[in-house]
Short mmCIF file of C-alpha atoms in Angstrom, two decimals:
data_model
loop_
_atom_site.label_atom_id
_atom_site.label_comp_id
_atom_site.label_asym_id
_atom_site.label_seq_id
_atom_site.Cartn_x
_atom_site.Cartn_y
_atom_site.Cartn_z
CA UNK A 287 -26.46 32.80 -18.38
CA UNK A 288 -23.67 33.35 -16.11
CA UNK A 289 -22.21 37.15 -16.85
CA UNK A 290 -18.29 37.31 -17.60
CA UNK A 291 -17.30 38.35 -13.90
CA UNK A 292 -18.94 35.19 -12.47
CA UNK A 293 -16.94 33.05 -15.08
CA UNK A 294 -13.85 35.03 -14.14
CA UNK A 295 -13.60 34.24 -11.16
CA UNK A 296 -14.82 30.78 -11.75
CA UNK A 297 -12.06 30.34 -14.65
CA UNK A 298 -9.14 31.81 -11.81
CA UNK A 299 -10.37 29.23 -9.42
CA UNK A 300 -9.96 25.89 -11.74
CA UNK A 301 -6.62 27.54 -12.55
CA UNK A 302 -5.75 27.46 -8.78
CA UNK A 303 -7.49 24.16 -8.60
CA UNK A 304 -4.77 22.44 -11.84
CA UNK A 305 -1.88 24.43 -10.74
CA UNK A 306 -2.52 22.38 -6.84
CA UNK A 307 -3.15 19.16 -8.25
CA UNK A 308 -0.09 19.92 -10.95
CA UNK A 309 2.36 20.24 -7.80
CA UNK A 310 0.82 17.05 -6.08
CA UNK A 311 1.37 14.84 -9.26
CA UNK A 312 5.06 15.59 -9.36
CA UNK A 313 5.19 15.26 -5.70
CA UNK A 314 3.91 11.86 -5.52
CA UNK A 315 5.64 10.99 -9.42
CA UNK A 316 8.82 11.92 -7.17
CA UNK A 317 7.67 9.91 -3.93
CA UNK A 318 6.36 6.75 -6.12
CA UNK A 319 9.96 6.39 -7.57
CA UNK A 320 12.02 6.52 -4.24
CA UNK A 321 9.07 3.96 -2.93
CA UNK A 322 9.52 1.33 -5.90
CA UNK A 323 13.21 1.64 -5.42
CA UNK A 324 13.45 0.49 -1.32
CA UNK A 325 10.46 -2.10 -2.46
CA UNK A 326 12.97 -3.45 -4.99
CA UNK A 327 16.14 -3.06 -2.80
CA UNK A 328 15.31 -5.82 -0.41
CA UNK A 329 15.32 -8.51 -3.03
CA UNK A 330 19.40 -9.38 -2.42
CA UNK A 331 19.01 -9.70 1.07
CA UNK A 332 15.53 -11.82 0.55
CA UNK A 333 17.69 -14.21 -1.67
CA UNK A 334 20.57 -14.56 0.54
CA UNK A 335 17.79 -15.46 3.41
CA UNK A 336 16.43 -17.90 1.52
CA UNK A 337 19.87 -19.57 0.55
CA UNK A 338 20.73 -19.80 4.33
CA UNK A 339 17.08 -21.36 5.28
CA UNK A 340 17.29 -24.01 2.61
CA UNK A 341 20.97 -24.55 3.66
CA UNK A 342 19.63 -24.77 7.13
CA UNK A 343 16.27 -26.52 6.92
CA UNK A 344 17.41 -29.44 4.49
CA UNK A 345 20.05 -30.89 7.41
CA UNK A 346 17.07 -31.34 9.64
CA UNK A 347 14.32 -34.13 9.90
CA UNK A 348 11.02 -33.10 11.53
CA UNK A 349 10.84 -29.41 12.34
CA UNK A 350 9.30 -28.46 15.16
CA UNK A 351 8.48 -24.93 15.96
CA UNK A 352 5.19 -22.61 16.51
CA UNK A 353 5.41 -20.80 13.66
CA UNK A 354 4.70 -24.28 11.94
CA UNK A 355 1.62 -25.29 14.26
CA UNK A 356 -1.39 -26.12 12.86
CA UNK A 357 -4.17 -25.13 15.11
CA UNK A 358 -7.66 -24.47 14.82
CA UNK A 359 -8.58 -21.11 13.83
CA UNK A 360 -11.05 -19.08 16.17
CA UNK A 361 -9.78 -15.43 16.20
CA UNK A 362 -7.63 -14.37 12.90
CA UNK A 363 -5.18 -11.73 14.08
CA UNK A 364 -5.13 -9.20 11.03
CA UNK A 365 -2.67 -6.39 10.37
CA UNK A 366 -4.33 -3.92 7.80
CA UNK A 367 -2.01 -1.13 5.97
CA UNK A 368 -3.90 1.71 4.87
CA UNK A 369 -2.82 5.93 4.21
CA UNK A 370 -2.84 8.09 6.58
CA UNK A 371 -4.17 10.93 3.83
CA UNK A 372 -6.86 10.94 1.02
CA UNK A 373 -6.45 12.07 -2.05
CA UNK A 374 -5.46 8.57 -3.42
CA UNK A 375 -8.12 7.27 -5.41
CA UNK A 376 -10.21 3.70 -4.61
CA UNK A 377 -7.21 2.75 -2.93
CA UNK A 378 -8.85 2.68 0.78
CA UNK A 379 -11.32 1.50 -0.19
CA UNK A 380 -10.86 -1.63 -1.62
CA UNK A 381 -8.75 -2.71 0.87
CA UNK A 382 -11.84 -2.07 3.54
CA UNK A 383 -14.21 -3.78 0.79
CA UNK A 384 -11.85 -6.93 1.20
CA UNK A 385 -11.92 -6.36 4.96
CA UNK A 386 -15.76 -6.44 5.43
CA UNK A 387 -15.18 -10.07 3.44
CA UNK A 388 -13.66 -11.23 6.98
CA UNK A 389 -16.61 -13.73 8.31
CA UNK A 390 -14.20 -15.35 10.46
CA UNK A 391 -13.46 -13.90 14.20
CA UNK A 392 -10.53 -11.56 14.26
CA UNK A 393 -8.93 -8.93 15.65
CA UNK A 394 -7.13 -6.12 13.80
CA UNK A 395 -4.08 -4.26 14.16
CA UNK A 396 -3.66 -1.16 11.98
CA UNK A 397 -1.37 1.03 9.86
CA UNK A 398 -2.33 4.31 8.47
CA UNK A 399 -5.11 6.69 10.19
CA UNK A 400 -7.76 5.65 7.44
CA UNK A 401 -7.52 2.20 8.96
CA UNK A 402 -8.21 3.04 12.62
CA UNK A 403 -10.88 5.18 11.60
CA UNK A 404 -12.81 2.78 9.43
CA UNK A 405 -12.09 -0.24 12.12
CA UNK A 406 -13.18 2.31 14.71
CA UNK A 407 -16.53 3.35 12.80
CA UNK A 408 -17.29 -0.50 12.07
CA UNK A 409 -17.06 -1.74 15.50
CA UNK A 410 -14.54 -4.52 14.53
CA UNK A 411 -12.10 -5.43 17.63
CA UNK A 412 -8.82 -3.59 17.27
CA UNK A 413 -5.84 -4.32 19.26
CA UNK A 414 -3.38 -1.93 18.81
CA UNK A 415 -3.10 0.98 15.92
CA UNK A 416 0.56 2.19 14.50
CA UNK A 417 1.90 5.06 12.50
CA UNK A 418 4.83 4.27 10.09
CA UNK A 419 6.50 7.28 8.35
CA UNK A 420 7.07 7.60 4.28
CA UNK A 421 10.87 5.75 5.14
CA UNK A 422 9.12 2.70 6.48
CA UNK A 423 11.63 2.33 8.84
CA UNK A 424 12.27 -1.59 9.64
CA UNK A 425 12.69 -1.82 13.21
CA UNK A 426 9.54 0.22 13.72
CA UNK A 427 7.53 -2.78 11.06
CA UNK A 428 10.01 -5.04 13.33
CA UNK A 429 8.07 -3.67 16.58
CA UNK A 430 4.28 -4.00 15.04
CA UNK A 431 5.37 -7.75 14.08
CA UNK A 432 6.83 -8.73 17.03
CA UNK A 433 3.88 -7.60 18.94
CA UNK A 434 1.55 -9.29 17.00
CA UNK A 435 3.85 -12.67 17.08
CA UNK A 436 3.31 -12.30 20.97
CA UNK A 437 -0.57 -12.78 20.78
CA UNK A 438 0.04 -15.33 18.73
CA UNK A 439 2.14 -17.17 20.63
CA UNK A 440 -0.16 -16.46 23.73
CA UNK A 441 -3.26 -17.61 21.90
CA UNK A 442 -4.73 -14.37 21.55
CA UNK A 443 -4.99 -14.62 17.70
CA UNK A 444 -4.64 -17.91 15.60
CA UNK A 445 -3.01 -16.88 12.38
CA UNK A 446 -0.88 -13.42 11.83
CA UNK A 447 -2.19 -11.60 8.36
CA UNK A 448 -1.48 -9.00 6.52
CA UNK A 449 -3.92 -7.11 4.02
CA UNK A 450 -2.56 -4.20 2.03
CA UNK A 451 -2.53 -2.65 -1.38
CA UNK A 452 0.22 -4.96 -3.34
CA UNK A 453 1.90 -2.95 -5.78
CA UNK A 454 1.61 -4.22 -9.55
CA UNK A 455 1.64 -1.49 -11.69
CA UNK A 456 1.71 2.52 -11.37
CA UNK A 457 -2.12 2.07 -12.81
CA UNK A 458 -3.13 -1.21 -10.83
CA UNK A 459 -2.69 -1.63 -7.37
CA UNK A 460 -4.22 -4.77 -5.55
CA UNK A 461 -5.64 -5.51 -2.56
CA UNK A 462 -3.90 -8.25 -1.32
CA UNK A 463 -3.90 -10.94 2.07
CA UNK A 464 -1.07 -12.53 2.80
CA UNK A 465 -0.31 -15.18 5.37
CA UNK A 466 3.07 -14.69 8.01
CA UNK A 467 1.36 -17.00 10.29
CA UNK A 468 1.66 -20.15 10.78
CA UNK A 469 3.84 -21.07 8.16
CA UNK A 470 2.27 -24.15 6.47
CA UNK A 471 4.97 -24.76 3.40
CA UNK A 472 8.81 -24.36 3.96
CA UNK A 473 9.43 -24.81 0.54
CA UNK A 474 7.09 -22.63 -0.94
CA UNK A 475 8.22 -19.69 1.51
CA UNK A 476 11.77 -19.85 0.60
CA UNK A 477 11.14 -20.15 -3.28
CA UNK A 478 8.71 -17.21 -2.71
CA UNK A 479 12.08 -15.19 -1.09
CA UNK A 480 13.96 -16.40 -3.80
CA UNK A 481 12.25 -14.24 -6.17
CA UNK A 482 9.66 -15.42 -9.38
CA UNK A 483 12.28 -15.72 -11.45
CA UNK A 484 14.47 -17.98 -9.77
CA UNK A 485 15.01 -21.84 -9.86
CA UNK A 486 13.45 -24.08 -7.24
CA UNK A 487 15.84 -23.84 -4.24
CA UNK A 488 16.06 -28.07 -4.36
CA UNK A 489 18.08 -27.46 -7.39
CA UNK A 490 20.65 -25.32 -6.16
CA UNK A 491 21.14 -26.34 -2.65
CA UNK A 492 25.10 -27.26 -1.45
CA UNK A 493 25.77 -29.98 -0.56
CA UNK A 494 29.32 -29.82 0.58
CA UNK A 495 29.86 -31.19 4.80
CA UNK A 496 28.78 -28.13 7.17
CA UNK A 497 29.23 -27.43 10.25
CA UNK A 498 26.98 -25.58 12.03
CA UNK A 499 27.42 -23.63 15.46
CA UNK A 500 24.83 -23.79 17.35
CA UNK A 501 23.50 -26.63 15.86
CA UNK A 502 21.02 -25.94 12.86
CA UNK A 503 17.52 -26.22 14.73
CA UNK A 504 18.55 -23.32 16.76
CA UNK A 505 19.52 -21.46 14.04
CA UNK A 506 16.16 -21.95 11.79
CA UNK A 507 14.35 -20.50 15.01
CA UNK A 508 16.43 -17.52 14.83
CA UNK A 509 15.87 -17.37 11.15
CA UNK A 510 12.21 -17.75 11.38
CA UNK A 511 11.17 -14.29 12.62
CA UNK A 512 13.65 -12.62 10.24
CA UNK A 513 11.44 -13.92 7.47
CA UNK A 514 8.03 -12.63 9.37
CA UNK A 515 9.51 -9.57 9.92
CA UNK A 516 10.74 -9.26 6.17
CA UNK A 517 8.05 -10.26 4.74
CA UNK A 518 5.63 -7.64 6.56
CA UNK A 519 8.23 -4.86 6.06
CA UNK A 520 7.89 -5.80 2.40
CA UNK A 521 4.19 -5.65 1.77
CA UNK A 522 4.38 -2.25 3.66
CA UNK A 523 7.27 -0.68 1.33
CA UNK A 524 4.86 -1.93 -1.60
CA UNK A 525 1.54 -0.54 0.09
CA UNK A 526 3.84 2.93 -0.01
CA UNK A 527 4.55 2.59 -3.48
CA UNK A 528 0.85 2.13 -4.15
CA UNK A 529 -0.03 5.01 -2.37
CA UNK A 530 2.12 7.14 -4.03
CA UNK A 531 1.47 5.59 -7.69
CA UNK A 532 -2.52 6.23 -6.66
CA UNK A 533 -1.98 9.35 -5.53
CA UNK A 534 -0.03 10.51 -8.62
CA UNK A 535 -2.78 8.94 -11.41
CA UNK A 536 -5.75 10.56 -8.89
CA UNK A 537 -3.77 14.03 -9.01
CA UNK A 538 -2.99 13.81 -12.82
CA UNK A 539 -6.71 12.78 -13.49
CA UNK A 540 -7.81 16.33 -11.77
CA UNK A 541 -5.65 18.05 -13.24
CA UNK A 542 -6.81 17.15 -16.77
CA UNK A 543 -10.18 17.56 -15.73
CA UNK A 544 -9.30 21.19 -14.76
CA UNK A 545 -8.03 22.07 -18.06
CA UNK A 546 -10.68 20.48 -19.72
CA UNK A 547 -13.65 22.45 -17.26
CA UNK A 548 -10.94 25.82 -18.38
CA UNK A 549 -11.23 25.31 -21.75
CA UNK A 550 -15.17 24.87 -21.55
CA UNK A 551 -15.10 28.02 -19.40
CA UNK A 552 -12.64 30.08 -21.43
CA UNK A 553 -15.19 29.02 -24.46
CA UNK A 554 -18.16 30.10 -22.27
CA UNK A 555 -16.48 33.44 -21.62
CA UNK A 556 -15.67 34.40 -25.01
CA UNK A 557 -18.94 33.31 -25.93
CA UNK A 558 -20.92 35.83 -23.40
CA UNK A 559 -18.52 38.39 -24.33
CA UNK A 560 -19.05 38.65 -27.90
CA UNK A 561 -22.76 38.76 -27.06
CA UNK A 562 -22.25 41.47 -24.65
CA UNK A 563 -20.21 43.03 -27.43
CA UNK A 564 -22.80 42.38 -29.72
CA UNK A 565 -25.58 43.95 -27.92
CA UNK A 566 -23.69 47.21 -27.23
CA UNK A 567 -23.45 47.32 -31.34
CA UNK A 568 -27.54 46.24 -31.77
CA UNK A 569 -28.15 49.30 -28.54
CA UNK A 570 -25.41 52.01 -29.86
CA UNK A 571 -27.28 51.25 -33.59
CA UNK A 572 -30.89 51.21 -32.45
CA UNK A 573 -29.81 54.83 -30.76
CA UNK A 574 -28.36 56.16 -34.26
CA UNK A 575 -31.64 55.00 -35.99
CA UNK A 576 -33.93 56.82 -33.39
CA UNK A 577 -32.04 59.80 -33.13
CA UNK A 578 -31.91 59.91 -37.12
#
């Protein structure tokens, strides 16, 4: 048995231990909240995109553009958002376990330092690795996109992806693919802008005379990348979020692990000290009796 100096100094350590993970729970509680609320800020402008494109798109017959070409995938061009710390649960990880699922070609372009080094360590064929800060700035996601849409359009890559931890919950966070790349369904990416909740875009389209300067093909194909572009920044301001809500339930979970090890400790130490106690009475009495 363990004497009472050895458990405390093992009972000051797992207070060290709660009173760290204590601090990093309210740090990422505080992080998680500012996260949800930039996720959640885009949705206006999302809506207002979408209002334009189906404005746009339903005054033209036959669009033609190479964000809508069909083509036959060889190499799948594959952006992958992890952390750049620990600390944050399975959250890694199941994105990797969903990347090893790849049996296709592709080559991968990464966010987050866990990322590089698991793409690194595997061998896979990386392209180009980026660091995005806590803010998740938009013209640096507007940089990784646009280089990405560039080996696309040069035939590097077939299809641009994105897999990163969606969002769903604080408690559930998913690892999710989703496709920028070609675009094969207008309609379904401007109801997906539009938001869950909202009526099919068919429904409230205007149909009032417009005139459009320059003329509306031109202005889908400026329209196009503003939707690639939003749509990666947006899975990257939700990957935050799950970072942080991952992060928070991992920190919270060691910290009630420390105070339940203390409180076995604290029992264990009262426990060895009242048989300490309790010898000194048997050794002091045993003494008495000898002497008497």
């Amino acid at each position: 048995m363990p004497s009472t100096k050895e458990i405390r100094g093992r009972i000051k350590s797992v207070k060290n231990t709660r009173q760290i993970t204590k601090a990093m729970e309210l740090v990422a509680a505080s992080k998680m909240k500012k996260a949800q609320q930039n996720a959640s800020s885009g949705q206006p402008y999302a809506a207002l995109l979408a209002e334009v494109l189906a404005n746009v798109s339903g005054r033209i017959d036959g669009i033609e553009h190479p964000f809508f070409e069909e083509r036959e995938v060889k190499k799948r061009g594959i952006l992958v958002v992890s952390t750049d710390r620990g600390l944050c649960g399975p959250l890694n990880s199941n994105v990797f376990r969903e990347l090893m699922k790849v049996k296709n070609d592709a080559k991968f372009v990464t966010i987050g330092r866990k990322a590089v080094q698991f793409v690194s360590r595997n061998k896979l064929d990386l392209l180009a690795e980026f660091s995005v800060p806590d803010e998740v700035p938009y013209l640096q996601v507007k940089q990784i996109v646009e280089f990405m849409i560039e080996k696309y359009e040069a035939g590097e890559i077939d299809t641009v992806e994105i897999l990163y931890p969606r969002f769903v919950n604080t408690l559930v966070q998913e690892a999710s693919f989703g496709k920028l790349l070609p675009i094969s369904n207008l309609d379904d990416m401007i109801n997906g802008l539009r938001g869950k909740d909202a009526k099919p875009y068919q429904e409230s389209l205007d149909d009032r005379m417009m005139k459009f300067e320059p003329d509306p093909k031109a202005i889908l194909s400026s329209l196009l990348p503003l939707f690639v572009n939003r749509e990666a920044h947006q899975a990257i301001l939700s990957a935050r979020a799950s970072e942080h809500s991952a992060r928070m339930v991992a920190m919270k979970t060691a910290k009630d692990n420390a105070s339940n090890l203390l409180d076995s400790l604290t029992l264990q130490y009262n426990k060895a000290r009242q048989a300490a106690i309790t010898q000194e009475i048997l050794e002091i009495a045993a003494a008495t009796a000898s002497n008497g």
